Protein backbone atom coordinates (compact mmCIF):
# COMPACT_ATOMS: atom_id res chain seq x y z
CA UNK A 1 48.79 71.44 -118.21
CA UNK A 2 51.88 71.18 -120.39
CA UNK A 3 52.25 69.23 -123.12
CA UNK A 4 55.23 66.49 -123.79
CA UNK A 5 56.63 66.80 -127.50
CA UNK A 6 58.50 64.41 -129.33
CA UNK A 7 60.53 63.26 -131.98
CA UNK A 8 60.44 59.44 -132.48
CA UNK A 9 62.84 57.36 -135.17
CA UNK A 10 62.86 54.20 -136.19
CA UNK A 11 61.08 51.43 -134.61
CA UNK A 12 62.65 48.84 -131.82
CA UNK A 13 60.02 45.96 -131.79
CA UNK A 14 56.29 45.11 -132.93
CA UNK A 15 54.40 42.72 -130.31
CA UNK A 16 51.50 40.59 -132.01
CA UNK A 17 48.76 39.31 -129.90
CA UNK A 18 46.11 36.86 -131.35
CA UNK A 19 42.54 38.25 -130.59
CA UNK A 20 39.05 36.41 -130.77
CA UNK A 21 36.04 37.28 -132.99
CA UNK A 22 35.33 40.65 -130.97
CA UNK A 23 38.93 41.66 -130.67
CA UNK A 24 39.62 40.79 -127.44
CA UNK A 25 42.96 38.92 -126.73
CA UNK A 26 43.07 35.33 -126.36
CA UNK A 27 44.14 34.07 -123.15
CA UNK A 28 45.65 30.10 -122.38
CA UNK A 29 46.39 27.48 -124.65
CA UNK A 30 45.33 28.36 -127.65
CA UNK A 31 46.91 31.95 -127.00
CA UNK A 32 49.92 33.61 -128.75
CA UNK A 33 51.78 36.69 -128.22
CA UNK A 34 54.66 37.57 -130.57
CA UNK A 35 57.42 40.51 -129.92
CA UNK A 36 59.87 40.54 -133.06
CA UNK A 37 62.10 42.85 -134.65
CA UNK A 38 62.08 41.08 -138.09
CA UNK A 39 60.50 43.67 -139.90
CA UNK A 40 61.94 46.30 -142.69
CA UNK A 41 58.76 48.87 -142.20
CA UNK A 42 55.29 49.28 -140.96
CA UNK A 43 52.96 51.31 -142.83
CA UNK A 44 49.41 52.71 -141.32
CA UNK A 45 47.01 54.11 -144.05
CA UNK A 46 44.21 55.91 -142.41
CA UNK A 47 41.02 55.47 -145.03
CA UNK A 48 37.99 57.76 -144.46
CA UNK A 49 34.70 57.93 -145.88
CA UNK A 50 34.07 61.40 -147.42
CA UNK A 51 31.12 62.86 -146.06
CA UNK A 52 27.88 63.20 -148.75
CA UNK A 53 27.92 66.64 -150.65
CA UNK A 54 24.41 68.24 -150.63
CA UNK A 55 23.50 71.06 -153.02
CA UNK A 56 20.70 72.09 -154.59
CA UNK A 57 20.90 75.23 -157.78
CA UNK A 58 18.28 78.04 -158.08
CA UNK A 59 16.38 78.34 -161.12
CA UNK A 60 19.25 81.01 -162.27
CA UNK A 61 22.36 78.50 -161.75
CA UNK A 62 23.07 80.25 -158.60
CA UNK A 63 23.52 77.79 -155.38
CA UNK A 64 20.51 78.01 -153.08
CA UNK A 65 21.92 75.44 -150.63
CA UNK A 66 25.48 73.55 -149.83
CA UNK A 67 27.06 71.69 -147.75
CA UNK A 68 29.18 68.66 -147.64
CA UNK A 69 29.06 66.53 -144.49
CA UNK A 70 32.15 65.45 -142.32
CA UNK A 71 34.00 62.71 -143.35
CA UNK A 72 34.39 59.64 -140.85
CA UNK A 73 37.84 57.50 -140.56
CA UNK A 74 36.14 53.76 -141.38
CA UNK A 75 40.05 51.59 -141.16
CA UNK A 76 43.34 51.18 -140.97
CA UNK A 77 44.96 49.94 -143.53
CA UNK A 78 48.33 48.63 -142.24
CA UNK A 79 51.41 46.84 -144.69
CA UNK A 80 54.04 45.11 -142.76
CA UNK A 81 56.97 44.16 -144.31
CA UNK A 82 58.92 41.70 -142.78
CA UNK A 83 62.56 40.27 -143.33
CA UNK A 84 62.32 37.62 -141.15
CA UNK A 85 60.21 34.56 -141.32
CA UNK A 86 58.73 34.57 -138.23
CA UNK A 87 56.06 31.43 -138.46
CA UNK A 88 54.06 31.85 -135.70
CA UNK A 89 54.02 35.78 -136.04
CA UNK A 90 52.89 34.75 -139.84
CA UNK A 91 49.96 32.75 -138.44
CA UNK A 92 48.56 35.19 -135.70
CA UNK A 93 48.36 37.67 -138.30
CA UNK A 94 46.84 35.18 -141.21
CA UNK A 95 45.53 32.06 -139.03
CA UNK A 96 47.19 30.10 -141.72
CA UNK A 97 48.14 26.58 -140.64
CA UNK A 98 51.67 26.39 -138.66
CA UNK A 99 54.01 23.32 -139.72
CA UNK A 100 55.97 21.26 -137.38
CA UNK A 101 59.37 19.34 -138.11
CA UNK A 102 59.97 16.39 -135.40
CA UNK A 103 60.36 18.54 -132.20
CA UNK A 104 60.39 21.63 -133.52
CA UNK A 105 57.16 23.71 -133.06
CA UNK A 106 56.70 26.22 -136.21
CA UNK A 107 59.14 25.46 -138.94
CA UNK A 108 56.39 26.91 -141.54
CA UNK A 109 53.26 28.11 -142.89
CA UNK A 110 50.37 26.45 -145.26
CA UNK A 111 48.02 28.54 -146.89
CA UNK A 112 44.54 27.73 -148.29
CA UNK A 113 41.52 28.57 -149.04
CA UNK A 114 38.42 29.99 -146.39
CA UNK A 115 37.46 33.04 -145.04
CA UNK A 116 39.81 35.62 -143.47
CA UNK A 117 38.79 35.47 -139.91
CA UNK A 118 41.88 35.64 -138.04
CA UNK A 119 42.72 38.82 -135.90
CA UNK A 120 45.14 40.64 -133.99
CA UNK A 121 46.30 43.52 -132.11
CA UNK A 122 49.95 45.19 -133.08
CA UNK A 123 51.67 47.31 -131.12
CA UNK A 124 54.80 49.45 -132.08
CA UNK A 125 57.89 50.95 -130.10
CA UNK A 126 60.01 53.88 -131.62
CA UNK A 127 62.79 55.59 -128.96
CA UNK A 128 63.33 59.44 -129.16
CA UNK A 129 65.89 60.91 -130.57
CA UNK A 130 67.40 64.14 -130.06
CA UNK A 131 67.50 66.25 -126.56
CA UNK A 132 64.09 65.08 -125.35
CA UNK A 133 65.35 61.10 -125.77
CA UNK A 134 65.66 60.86 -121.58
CA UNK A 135 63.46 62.31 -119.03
CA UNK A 136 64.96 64.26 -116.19
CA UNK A 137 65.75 61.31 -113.93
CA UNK A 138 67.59 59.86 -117.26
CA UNK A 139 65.02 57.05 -118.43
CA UNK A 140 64.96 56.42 -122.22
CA UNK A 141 61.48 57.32 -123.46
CA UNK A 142 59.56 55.61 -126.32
CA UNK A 143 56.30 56.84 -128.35
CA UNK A 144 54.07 53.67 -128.29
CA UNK A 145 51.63 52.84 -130.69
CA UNK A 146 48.75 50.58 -130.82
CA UNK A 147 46.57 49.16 -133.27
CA UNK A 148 44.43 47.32 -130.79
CA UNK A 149 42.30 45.49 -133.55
CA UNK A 150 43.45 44.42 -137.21
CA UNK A 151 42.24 41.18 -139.31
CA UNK A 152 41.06 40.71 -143.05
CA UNK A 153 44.97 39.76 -143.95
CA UNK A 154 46.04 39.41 -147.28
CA UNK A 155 49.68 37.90 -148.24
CA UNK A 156 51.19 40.14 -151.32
CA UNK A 157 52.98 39.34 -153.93
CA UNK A 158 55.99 38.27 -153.39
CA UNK A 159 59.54 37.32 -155.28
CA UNK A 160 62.25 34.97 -155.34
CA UNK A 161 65.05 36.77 -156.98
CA UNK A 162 69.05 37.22 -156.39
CA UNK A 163 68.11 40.25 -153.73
CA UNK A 164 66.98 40.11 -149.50
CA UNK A 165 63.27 38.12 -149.48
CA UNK A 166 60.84 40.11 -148.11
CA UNK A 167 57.22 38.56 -147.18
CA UNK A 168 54.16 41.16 -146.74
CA UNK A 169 50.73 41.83 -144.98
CA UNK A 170 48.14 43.69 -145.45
CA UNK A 171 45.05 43.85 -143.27
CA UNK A 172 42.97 46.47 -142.02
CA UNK A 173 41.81 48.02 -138.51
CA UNK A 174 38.16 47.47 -136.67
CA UNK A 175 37.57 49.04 -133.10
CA UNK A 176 39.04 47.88 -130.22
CA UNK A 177 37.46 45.24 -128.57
CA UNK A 178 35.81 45.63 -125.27
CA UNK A 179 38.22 43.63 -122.86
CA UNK A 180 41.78 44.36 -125.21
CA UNK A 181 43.08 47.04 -122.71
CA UNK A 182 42.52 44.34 -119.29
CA UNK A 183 44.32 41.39 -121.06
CA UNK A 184 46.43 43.14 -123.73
CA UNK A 185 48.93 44.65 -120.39
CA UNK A 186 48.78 47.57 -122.49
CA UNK A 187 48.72 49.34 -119.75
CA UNK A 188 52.30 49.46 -118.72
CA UNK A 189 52.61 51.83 -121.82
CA UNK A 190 49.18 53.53 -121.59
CA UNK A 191 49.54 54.07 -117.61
CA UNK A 192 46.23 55.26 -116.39
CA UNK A 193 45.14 56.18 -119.96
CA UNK A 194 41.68 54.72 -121.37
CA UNK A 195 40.78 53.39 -124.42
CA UNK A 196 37.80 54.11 -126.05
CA UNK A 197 35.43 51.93 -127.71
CA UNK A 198 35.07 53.55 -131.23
CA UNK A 199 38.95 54.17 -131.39
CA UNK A 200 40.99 52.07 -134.33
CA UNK A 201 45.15 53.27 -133.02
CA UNK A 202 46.73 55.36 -130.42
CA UNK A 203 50.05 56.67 -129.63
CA UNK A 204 50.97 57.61 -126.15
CA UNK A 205 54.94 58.87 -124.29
CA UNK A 206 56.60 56.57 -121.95
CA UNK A 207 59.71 55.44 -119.91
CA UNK A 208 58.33 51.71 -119.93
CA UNK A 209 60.74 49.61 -122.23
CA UNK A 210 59.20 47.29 -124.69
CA UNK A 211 59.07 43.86 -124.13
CA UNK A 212 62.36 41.97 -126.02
CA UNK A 213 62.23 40.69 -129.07
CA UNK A 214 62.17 36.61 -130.03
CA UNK A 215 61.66 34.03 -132.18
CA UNK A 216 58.08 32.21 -131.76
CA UNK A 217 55.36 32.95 -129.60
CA UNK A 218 54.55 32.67 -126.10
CA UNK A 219 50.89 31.82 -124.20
CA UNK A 220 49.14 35.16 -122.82
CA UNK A 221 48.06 34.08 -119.17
């Protein structure tokens, strides 16, 4: 089997989809799916849990046993910058309360107090660059990324100042939920690729385009 190399850059579009308690994507009314392209950078932090160091010394100071046990990855830790107030995208990722003005459905954001229980999936598109950026029949290709499971967000500081606002997130990654990849559509990027239950983020090659970017969000049917 050969492999498929590539060399990503930049990033096109992020799609946020609001997920339920066990990370699995909320379908109808209360729904929301958000593809933007308001944001300056997205920044995965892998955090692992070292693995416990055993060792015992002979009477002489000499070791008579060590070893240190494999670590295990425990979250993502993802910071998303955005230039672009997005409201709705704001409240998937928080489950802050969205404001209304007259007709208009998401003018803004209120923040309070309570528990961070809000989660969400985020998904990433960066095209190829170089001599690989087309397969042979001349398709664009993308690497597409997936972090099917993220909550626990936390607004940073921010600043009003004579410069471009920006407004950040931080949260952090769980495992997928069970039912992500059958009502996420993920798999018009993932093809007949699984995902696994214990798995946090993936990246996979394709010729599908990501979906276009918007204001607001749209109901997943």
């Amino acid at each position: 089997m050969v492999a498929q190399c590539a060399t990503p850059i930049q990033a096109r579009v992020a799609r946020l989809i609001k997920l339920d308690v066990c990370g699995n994507p909320v379908t109808g009314a209360s729904s929301a799916v958000v593809v933007t392209d308001g944001f300056v950078s997205i920044e995965p932090s892998p955090q692992y849990l070292d693995g416990e160091e055993h060792q015992q010394r002979k009477a002489n100071g000499e070791l008579c046993v060590y070893q240190k046990d494999p670590a295990q990855l425990t979250r993502v830790d993802l910071t998303t910058n955005f230039c672009v107030l997005d409201p709705d995208a704001i409240v998937v990722i928080s489950g802050e309360r969205l404001l209304t003005t007259n007709d208009v459905t998401g003018t803004g954001v209120a923040y309070g107090e309570g528990l961070l229980t809000a989660r969400h999936s985020l998904e990433v598109w960066q095209p190829i660059a170089g001599a690989g950026a087309c397969d042979a029949s001349g398709q664009q290709r993308f690497v597409y990324w997936a972090f099917m499971n993220a909550g626990n967000a936390k607004i940073q500081d921010f600043s009003f100042e004579n410069a471009p606002f920006q407004f950040v997130t931080l949260t952090e990654t769980k495992a997928v939920g069970p039912l992500w990849l059958s009502r996420s559509g993920a798999a018009t990027w993932l093809g007949t690729n699984t995902v696994e239950p214990l798995e946090h983020f993936l990246h996979n090659i394709t010729t599908a385009a990501p979906p276009t970017a918007s204001c607001g969000a749209v109901l997943l049917t």
